[in-house]
PDB file of C-alpha atoms in Angstrom:
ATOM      1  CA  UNK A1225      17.578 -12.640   8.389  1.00 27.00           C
ATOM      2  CA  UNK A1226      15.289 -10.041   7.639  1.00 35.00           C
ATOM      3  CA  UNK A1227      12.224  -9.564   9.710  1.00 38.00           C
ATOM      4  CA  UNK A1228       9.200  -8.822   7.270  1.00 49.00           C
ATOM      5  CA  UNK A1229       7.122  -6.688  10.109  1.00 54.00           C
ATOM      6  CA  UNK A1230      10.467  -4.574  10.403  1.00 56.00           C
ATOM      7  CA  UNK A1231       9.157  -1.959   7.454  1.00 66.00           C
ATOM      8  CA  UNK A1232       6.084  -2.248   8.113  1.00 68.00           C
ATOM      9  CA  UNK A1233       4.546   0.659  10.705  1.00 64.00           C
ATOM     10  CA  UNK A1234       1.217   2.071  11.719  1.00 61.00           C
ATOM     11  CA  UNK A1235       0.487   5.255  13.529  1.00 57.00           C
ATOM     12  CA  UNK A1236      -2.534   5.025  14.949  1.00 51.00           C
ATOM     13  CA  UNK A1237      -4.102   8.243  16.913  1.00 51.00           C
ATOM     14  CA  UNK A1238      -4.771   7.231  20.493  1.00 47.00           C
ATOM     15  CA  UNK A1239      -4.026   3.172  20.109  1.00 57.00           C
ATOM     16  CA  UNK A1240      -1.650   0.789  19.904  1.00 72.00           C
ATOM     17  CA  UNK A1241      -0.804  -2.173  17.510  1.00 76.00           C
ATOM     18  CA  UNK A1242       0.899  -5.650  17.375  1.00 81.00           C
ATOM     19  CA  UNK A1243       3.605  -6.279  13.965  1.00 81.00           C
ATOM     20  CA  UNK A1244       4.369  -9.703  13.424  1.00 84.00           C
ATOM     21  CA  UNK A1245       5.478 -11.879  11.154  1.00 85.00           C
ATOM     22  CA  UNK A1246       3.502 -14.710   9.592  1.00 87.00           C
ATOM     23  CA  UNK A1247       4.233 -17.228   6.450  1.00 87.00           C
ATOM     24  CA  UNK A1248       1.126 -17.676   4.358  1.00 84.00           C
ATOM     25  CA  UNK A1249       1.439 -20.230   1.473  1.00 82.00           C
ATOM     26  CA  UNK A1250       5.473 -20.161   1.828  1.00 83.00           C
ATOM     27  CA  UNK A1251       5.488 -16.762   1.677  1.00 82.00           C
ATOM     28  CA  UNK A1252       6.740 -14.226   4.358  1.00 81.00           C
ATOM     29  CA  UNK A1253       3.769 -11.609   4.828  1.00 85.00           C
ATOM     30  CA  UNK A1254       3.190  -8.617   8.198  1.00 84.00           C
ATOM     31  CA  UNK A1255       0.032  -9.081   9.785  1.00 87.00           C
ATOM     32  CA  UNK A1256      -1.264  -5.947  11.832  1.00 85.00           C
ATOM     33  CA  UNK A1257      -3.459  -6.146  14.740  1.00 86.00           C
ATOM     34  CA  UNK A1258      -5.412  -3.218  16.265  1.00 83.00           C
ATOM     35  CA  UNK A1259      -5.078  -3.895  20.327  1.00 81.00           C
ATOM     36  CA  UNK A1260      -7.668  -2.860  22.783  1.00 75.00           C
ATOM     37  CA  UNK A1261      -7.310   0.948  22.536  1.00 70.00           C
ATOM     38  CA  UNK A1262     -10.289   2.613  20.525  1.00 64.00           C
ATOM     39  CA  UNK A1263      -8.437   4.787  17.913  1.00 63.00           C
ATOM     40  CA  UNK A1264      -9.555   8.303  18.218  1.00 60.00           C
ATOM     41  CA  UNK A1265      -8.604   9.589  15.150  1.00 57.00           C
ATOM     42  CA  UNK A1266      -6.926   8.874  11.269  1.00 56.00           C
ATOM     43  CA  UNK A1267      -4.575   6.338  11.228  1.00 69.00           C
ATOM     44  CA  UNK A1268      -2.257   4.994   8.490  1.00 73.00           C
ATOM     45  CA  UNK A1269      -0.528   2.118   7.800  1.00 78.00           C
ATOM     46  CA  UNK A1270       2.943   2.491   5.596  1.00 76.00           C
ATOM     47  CA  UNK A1271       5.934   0.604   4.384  1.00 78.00           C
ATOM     48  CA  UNK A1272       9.169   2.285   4.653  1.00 75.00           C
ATOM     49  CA  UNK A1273      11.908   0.161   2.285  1.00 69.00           C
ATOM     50  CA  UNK A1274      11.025   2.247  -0.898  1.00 73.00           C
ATOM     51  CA  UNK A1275      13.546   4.521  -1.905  1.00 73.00           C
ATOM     52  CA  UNK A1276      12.148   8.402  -3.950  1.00 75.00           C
ATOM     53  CA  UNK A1277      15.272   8.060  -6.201  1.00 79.00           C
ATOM     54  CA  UNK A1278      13.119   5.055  -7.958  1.00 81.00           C
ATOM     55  CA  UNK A1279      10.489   7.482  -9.136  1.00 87.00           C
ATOM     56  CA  UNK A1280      10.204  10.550 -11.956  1.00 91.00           C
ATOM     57  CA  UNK A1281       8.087  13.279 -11.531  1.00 93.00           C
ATOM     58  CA  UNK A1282       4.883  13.237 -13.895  1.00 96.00           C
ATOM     59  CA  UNK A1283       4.880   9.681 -13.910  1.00 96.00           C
ATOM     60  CA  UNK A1284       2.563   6.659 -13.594  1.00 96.00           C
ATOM     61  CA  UNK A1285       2.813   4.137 -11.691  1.00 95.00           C
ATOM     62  CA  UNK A1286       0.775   1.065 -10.480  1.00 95.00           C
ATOM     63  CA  UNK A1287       0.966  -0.578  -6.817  1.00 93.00           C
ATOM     64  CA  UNK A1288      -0.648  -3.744  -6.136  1.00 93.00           C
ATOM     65  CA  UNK A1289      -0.631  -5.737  -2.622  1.00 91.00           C
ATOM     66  CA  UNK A1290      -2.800  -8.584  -1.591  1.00 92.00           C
ATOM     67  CA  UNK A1291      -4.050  -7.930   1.829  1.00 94.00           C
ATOM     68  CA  UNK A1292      -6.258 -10.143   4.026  1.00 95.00           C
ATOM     69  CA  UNK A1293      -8.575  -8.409   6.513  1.00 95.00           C
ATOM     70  CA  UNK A1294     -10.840  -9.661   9.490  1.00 96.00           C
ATOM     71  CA  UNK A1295     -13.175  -7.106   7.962  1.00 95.00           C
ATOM     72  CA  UNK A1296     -14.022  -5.607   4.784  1.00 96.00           C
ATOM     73  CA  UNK A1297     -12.676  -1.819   4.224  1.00 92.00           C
ATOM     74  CA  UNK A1298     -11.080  -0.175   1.342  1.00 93.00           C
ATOM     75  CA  UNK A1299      -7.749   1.653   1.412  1.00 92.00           C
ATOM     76  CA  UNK A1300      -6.312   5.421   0.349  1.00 92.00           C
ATOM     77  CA  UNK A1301      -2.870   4.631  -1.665  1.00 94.00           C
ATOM     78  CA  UNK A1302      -0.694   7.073  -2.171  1.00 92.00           C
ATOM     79  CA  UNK A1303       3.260   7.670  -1.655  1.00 90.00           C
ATOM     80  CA  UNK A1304       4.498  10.251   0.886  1.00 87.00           C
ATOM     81  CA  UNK A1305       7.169  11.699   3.012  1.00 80.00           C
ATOM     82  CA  UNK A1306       7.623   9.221   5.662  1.00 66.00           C
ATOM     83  CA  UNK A1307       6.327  11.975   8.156  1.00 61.00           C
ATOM     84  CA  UNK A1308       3.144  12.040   5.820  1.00 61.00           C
ATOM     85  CA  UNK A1309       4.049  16.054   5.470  1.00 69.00           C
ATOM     86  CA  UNK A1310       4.566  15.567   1.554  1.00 84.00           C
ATOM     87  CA  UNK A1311       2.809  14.312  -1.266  1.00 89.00           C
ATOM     88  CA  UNK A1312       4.937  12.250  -4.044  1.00 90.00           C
ATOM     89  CA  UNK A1313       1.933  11.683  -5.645  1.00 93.00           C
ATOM     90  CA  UNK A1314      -1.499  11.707  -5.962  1.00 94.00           C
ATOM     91  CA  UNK A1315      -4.185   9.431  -3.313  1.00 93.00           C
ATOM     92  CA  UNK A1316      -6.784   6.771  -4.969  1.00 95.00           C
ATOM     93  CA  UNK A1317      -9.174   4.430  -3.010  1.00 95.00           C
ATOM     94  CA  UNK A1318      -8.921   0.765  -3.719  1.00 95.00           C
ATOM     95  CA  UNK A1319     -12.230  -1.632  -4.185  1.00 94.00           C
ATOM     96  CA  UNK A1320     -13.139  -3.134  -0.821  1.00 95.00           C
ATOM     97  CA  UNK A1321     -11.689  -6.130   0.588  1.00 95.00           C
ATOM     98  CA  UNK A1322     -13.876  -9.709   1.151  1.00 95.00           C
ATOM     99  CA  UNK A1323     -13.261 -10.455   4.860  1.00 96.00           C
ATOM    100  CA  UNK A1324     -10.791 -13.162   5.925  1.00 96.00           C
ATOM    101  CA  UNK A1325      -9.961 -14.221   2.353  1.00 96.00           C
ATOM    102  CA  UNK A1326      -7.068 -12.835   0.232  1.00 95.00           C
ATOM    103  CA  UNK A1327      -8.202  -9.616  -1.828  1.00 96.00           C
ATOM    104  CA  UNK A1328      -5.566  -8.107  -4.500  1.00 95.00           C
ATOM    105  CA  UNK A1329      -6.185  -4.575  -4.485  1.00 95.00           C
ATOM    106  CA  UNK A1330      -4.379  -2.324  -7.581  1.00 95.00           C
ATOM    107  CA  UNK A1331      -3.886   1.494  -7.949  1.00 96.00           C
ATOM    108  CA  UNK A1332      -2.428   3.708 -10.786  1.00 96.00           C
ATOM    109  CA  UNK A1333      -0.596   6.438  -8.885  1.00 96.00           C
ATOM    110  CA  UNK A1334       0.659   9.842 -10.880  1.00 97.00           C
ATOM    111  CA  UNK A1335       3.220  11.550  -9.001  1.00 95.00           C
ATOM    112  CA  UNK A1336       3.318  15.239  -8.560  1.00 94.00           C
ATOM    113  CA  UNK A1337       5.266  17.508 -10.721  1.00 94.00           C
ATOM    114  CA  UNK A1338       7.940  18.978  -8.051  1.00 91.00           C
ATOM    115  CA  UNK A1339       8.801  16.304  -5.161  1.00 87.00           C
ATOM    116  CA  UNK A1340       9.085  18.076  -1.731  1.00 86.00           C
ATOM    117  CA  UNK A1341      12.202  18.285  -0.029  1.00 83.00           C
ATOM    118  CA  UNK A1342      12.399  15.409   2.318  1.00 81.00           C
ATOM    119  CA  UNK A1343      13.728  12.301   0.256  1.00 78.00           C
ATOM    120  CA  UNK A1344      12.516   9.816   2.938  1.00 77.00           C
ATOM    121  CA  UNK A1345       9.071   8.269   1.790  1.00 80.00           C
ATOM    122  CA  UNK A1346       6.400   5.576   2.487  1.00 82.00           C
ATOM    123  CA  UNK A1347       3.968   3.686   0.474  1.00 86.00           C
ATOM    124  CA  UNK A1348       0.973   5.518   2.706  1.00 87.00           C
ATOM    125  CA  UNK A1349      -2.303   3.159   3.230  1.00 88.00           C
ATOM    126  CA  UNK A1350      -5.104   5.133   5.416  1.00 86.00           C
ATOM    127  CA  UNK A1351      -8.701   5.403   6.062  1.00 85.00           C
ATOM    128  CA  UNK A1352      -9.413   1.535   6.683  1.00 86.00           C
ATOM    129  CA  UNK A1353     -11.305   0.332   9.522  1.00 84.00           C
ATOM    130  CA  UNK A1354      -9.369   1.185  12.633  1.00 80.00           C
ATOM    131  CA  UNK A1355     -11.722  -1.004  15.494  1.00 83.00           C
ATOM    132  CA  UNK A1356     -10.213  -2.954  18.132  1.00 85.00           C
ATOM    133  CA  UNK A1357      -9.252  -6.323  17.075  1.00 88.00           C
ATOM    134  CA  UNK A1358      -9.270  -5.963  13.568  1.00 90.00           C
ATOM    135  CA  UNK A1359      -5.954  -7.009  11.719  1.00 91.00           C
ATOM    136  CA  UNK A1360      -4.734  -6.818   8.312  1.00 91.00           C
ATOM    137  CA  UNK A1361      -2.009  -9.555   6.443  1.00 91.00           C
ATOM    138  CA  UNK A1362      -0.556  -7.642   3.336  1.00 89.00           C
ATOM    139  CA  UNK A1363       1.774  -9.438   0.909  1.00 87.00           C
ATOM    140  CA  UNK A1364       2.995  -9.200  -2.617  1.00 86.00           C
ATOM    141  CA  UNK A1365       3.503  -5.601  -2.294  1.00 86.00           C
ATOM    142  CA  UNK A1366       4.605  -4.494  -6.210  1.00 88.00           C
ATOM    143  CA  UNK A1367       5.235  -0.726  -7.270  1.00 89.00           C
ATOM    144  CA  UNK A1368       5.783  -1.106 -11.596  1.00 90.00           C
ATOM    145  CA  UNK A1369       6.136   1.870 -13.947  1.00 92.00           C
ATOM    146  CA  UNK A1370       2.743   2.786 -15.853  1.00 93.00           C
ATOM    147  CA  UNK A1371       0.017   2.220 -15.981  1.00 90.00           C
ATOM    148  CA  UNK A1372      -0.550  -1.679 -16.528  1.00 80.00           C
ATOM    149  CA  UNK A1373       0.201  -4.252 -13.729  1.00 71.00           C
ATOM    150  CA  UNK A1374       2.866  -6.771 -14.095  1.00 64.00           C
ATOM    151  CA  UNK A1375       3.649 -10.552 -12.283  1.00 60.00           C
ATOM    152  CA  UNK A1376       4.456 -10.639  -8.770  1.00 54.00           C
ATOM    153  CA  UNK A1377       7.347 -12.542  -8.141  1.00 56.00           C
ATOM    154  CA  UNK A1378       8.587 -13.749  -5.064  1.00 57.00           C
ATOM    155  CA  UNK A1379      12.135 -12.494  -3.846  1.00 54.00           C
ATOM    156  CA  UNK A1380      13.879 -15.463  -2.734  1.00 52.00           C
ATOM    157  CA  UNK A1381      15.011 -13.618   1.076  1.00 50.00           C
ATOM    158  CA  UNK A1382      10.768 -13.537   0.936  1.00 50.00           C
ATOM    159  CA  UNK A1383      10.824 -17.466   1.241  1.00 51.00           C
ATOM    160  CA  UNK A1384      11.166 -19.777   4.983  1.00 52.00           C
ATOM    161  CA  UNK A1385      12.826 -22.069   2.695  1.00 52.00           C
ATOM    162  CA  UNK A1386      15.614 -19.424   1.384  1.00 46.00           C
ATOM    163  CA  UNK A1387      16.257 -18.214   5.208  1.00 46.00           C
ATOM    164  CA  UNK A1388      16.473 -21.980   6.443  1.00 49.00           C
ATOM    165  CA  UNK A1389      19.442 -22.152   3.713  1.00 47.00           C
ATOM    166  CA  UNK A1390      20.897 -18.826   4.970  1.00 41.00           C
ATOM    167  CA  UNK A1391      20.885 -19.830   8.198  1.00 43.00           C
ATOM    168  CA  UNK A1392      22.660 -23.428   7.285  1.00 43.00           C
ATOM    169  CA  UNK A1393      25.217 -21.412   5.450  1.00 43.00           C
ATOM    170  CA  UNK A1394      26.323 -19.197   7.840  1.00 42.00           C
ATOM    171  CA  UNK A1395      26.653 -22.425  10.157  1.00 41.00           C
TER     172      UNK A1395
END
C-alpha cells in the first residue's frame, strides 16, 4: 500500500525533518517534524501527487486541508513548479491555526494566464513557523474548481480499514 508521507516533502534551508505516517480518526494523515537543526532560511512544505493537466489557465480554484500544528502559524498557498521556479498561480495566506487542535484552513487560488514550461508541480505551503520541534499533521487535502468549497470525502486507499482488506486480498 501506499505510504501517505511518500508525497509529502519539505525543503527546509539548513535543517532537517522527520515524514511519517499517522492515522487520526481512521484516517491516513503526514505529520512533519522539524528536528534539532535551526532553519536558517525559507522553507516550504509541498505535496507532489497533483498533476498541471487538471488545471485551466485563468481559473479559480479553492484548496482546503485541515492541518494540526504544535504551534499556531498561518500558511502561503499557492501551486508551483515542483522546483518552486514557476508560478501556476497566484499565493494567498490562510487564517492562523489554534495549536494542537485540528484547524481547516481554505484558499481561492487564480492561476496565471500562461503556465511555465515545466509540467511537474506542487501544492506549495511556506512561511509557517520553522523552530525546532515544531510539527505539522495535514489531512483532507481538497483542490475543487471555483470559487466555493465542496465536501471532503475520504478515498477509500485513505482508510487502515481499506489497506487491512488489501492486504487480506492479496493473501
Amino acid at each position: 500500500y501506499e505510504i501517505v508521507s511518500r508525497d509529502w516533502s519539505s525543503d527546509v534551508c539548513s535543517s532537517d525533518l522527520t515524514l511519517t505516517e499517522v492515522i487520526e480518526n481512521d484516517i491516513r494523515c503526514c505529520k512533519m517534524t522539524r528536528n534539532s537543526t535551526t532553519s536558517t532560511g525559507w522553507s516550504y512544505i509541498g505535496y507532489s501527487y497533483i498533476g498541471r493537466n487538471k488545471y485551466e489557465p485563468n481559473k479559480q480554484y479553492t484548496v482546503s486541508f485541515e492541518v494540526k500544528s504544535s504551534v499556531a502559524t498561518k500558511f502561503w498557498v499557492s501551486l508551483m513548479c515542483g522546483d518552486s521556479t514557476g508560478a501556476i498561480t497566484n499565493s494567498v495566506q490562510t487564517q492562523t491555526t489554534t495549536k494542537d487542535s485540528w484547524t481547516k484552513l481554505s484558499v481561492i487560488l487564480t492561476t496565471v494566464e500562461t503556465f511555465p514550461s515545466q509540467t511537474n508541480q506542487v501544492l506549495y505551503l511556506s512561511s509557517m513557523d520553522s523552530s525546532v520541534g515544531v510539527s505539522y499533521i495535514f489531512r483532507n487535502l481538497k483542490i475543487t474548481e471555483g470559487n466555493k468549497e465542496t465536501g471532503w470525502s475520504q478515498a477509500p486507499e485513505d482508510t487502515e480499514s481499506y489497506v487491512d482488506d488489501l492486504v487480506y486480498d492479496l493473501q
